[in-house]
PDB file of C-alpha atoms in Angstrom:
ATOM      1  CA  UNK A 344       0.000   0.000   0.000  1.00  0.00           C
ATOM      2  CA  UNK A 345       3.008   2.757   1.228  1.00  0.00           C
ATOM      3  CA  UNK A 346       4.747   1.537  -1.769  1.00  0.00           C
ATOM      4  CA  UNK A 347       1.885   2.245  -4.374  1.00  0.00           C
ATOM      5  CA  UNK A 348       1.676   5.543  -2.797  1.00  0.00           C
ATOM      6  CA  UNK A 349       5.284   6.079  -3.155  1.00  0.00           C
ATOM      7  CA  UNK A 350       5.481   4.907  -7.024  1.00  0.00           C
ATOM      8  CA  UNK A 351       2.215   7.519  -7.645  1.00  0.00           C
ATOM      9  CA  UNK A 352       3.938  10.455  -6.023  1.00  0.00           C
ATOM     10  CA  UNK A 353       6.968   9.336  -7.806  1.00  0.00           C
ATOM     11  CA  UNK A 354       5.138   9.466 -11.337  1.00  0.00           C
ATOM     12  CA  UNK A 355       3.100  13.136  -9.985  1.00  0.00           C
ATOM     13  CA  UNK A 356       6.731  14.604  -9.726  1.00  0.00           C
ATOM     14  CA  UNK A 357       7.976  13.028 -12.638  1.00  0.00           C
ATOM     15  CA  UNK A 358       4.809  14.208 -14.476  1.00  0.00           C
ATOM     16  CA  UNK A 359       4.832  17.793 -13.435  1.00  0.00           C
ATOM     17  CA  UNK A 360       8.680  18.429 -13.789  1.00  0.00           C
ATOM     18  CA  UNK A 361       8.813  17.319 -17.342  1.00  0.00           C
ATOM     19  CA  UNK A 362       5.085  19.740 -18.013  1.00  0.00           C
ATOM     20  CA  UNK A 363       6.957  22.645 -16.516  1.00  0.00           C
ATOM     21  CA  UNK A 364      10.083  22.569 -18.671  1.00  0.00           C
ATOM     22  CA  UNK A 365      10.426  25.345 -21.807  1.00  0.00           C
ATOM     23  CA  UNK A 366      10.232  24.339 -25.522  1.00  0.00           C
ATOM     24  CA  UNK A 367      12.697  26.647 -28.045  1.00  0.00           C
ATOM     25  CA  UNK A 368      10.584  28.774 -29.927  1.00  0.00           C
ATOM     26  CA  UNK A 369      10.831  28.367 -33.826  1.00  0.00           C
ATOM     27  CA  UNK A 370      11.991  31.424 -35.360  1.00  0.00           C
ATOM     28  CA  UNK A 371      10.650  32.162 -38.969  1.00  0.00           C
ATOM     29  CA  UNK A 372      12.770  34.069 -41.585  1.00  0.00           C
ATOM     30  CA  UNK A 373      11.430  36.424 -43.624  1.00  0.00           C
ATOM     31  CA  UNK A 374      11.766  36.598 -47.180  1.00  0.00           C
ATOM     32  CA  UNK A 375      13.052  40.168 -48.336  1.00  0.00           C
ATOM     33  CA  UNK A 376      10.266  42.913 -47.942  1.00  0.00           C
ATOM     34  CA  UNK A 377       9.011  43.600 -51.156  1.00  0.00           C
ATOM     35  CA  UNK A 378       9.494  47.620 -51.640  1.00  0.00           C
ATOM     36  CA  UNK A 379       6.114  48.536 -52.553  1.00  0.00           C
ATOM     37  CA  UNK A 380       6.751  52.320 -52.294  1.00  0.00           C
ATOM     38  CA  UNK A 381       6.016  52.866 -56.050  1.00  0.00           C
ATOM     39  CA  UNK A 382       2.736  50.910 -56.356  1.00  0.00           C
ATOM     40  CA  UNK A 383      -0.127  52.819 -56.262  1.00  0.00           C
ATOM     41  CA  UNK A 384      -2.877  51.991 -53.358  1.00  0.00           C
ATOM     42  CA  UNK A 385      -5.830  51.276 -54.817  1.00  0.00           C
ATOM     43  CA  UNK A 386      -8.477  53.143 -52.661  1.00  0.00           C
ATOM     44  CA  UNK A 387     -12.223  52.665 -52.589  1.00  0.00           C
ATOM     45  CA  UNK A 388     -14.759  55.258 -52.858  1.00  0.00           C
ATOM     46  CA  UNK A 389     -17.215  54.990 -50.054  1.00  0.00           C
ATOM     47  CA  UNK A 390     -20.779  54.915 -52.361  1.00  0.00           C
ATOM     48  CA  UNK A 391     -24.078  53.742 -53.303  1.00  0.00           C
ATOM     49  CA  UNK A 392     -23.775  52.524 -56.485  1.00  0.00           C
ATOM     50  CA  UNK A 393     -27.485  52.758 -58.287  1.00  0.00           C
ATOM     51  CA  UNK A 394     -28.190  50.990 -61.694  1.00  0.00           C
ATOM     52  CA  UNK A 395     -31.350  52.763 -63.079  1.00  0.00           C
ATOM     53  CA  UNK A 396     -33.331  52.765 -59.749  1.00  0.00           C
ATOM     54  CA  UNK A 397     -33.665  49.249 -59.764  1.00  0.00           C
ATOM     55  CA  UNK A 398     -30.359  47.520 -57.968  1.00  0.00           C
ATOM     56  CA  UNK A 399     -28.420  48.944 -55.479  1.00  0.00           C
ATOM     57  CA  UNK A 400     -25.120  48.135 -53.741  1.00  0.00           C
ATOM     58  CA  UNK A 401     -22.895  50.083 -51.350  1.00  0.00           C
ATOM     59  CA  UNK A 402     -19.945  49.865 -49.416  1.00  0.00           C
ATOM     60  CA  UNK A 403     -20.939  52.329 -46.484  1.00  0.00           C
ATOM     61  CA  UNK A 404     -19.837  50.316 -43.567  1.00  0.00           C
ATOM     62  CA  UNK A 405     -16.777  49.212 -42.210  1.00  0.00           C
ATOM     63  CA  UNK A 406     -14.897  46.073 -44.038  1.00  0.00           C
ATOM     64  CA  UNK A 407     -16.486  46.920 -46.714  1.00  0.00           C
ATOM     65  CA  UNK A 408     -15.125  46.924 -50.374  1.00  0.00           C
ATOM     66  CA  UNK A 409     -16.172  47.393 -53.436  1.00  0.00           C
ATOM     67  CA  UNK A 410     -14.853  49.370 -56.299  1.00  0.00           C
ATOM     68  CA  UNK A 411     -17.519  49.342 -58.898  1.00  0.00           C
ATOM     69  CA  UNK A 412     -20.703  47.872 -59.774  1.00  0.00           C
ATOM     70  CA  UNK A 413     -22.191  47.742 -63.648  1.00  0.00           C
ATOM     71  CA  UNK A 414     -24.989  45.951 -65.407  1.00  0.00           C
ATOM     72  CA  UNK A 415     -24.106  43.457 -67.820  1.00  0.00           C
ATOM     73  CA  UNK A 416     -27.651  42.515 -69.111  1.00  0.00           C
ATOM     74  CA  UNK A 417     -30.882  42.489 -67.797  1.00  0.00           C
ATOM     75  CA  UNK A 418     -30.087  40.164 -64.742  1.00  0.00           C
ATOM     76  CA  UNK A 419     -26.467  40.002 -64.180  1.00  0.00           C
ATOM     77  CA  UNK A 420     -24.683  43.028 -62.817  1.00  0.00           C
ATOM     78  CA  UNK A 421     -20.316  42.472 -62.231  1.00  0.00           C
ATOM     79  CA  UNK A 422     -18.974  43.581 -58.880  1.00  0.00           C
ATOM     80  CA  UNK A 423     -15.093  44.785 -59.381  1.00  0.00           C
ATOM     81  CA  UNK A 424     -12.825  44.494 -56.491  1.00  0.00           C
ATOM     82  CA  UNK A 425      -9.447  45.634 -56.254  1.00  0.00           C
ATOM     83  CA  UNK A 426      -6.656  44.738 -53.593  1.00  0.00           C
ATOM     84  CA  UNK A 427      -5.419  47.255 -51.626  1.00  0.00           C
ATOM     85  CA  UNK A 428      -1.898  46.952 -52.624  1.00  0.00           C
ATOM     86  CA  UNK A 429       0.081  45.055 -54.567  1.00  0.00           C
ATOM     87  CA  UNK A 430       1.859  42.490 -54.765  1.00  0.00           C
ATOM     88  CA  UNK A 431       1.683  42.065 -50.515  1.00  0.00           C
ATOM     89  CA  UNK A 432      -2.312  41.992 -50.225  1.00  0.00           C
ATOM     90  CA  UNK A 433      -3.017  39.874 -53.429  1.00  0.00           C
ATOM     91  CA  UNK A 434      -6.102  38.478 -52.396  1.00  0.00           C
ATOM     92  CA  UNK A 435      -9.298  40.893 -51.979  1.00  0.00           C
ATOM     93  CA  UNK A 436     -11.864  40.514 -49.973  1.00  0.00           C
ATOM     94  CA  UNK A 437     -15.155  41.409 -50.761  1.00  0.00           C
ATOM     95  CA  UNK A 438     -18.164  43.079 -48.760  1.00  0.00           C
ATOM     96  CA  UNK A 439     -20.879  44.619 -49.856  1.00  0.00           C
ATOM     97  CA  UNK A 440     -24.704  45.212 -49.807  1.00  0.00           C
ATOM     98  CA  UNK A 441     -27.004  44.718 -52.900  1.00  0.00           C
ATOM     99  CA  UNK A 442     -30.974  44.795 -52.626  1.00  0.00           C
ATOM    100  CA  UNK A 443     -33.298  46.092 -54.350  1.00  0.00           C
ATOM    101  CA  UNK A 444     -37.034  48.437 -54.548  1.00  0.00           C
ATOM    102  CA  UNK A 445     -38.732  44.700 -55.874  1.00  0.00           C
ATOM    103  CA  UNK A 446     -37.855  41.721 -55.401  1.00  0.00           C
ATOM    104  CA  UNK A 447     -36.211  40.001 -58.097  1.00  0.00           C
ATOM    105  CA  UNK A 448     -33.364  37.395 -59.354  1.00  0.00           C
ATOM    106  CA  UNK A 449     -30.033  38.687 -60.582  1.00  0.00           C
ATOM    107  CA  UNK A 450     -26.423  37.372 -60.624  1.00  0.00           C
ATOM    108  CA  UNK A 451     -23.651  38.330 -60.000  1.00  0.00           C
ATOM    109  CA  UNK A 452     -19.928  38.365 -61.819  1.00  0.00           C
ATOM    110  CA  UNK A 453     -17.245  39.049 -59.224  1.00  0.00           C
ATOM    111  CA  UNK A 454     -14.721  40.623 -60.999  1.00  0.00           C
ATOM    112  CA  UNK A 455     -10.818  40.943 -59.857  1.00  0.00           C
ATOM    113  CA  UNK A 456      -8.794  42.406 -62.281  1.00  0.00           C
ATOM    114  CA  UNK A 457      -5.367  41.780 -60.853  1.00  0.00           C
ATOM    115  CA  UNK A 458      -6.260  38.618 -58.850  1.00  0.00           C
ATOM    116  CA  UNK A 459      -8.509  35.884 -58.472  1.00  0.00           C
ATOM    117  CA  UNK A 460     -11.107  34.542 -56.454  1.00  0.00           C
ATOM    118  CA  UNK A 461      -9.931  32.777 -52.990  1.00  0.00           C
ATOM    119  CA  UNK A 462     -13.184  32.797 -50.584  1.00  0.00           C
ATOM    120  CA  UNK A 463     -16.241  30.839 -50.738  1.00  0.00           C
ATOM    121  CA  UNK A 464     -19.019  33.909 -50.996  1.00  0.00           C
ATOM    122  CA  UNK A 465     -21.553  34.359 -47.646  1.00  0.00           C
ATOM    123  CA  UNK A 466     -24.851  35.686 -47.756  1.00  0.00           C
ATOM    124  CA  UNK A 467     -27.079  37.149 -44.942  1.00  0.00           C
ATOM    125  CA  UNK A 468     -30.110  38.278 -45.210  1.00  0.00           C
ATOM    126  CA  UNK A 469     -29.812  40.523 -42.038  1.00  0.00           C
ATOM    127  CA  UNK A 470     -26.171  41.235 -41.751  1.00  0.00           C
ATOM    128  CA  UNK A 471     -25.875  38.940 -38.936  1.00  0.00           C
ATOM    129  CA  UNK A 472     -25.837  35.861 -39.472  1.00  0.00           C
ATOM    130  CA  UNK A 473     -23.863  34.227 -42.499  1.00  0.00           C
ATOM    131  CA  UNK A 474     -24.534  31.038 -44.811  1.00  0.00           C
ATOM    132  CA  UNK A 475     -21.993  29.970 -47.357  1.00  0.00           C
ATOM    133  CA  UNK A 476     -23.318  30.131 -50.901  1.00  0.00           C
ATOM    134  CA  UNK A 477     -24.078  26.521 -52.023  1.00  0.00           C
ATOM    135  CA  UNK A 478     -20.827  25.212 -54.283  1.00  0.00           C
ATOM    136  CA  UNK A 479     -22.955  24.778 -57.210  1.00  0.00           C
ATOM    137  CA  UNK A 480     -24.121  28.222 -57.386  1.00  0.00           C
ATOM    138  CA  UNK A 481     -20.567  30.035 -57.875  1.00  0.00           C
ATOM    139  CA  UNK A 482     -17.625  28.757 -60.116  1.00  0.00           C
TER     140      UNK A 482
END
């Protein structure tokens, strides 16, 4: 009985002085900083974008972007993003309302001229709460 106790204390100790002891961090080298100093920052205008009174789409709110919005044809409108800067933030997001005065179907072509497509589009009906797009529906 003493001598179970003993061999369980023993493997405690054991336990906690090997749980205590430090791990090296990993250190990560950089590449070399690309010198971006002569691209040119592609800002957003902060708009509602109206195509003849009967789709809208802004990018009022914060994390939003969007730099324009056209109509293609009767149902299919093309949302342009742009990243930021070059080369470093390659991959744009996207945010942006679109309703409209009646409710209809349209499409839409997301459009990045300098990049492509990397995240699976959302949609919420309330700005709250998010569902990913079925897979079928995008390509």
């Amino acid at each position: 009985m003493i001598k179970n106790k003993i061999s369980f204390l023993y493997v405690l100790v054991l336990i906690l002085i090997t749980s205590c002891s430090s791990t090296k961090l990993k250190t990560f080298e950089f590449p070399e900083p690309i010198d971006t100093s002569s691209r040119e920052i592609q800002y957003q205008e902060k708009k509602e974008y109206n195509i003849g009174d009967a789709v809208f789409t802004d990018n009022q709110f914060d994390g939003a972007r969007l730099n324009n919005f056209t109509q293609l044809n009767d149902s299919t409108y093309q949302v342009t993003i742009l990243p930021e800067n070059e080369p470093i933030n390659d991959s744009p997001h996207y945010a942006f309302r679109i309703w409209s005065n009646q409710p209809q179907q349209v499409y839409l072509k997301l459009n990045y001229p300098t990049s492509k497509h990397r995240y699976i589009p959302k949609l919420s009906k309330d700005g709250e709460y998010w569902k990913p797009i079925d897979s079928i529906a995008y390509q």
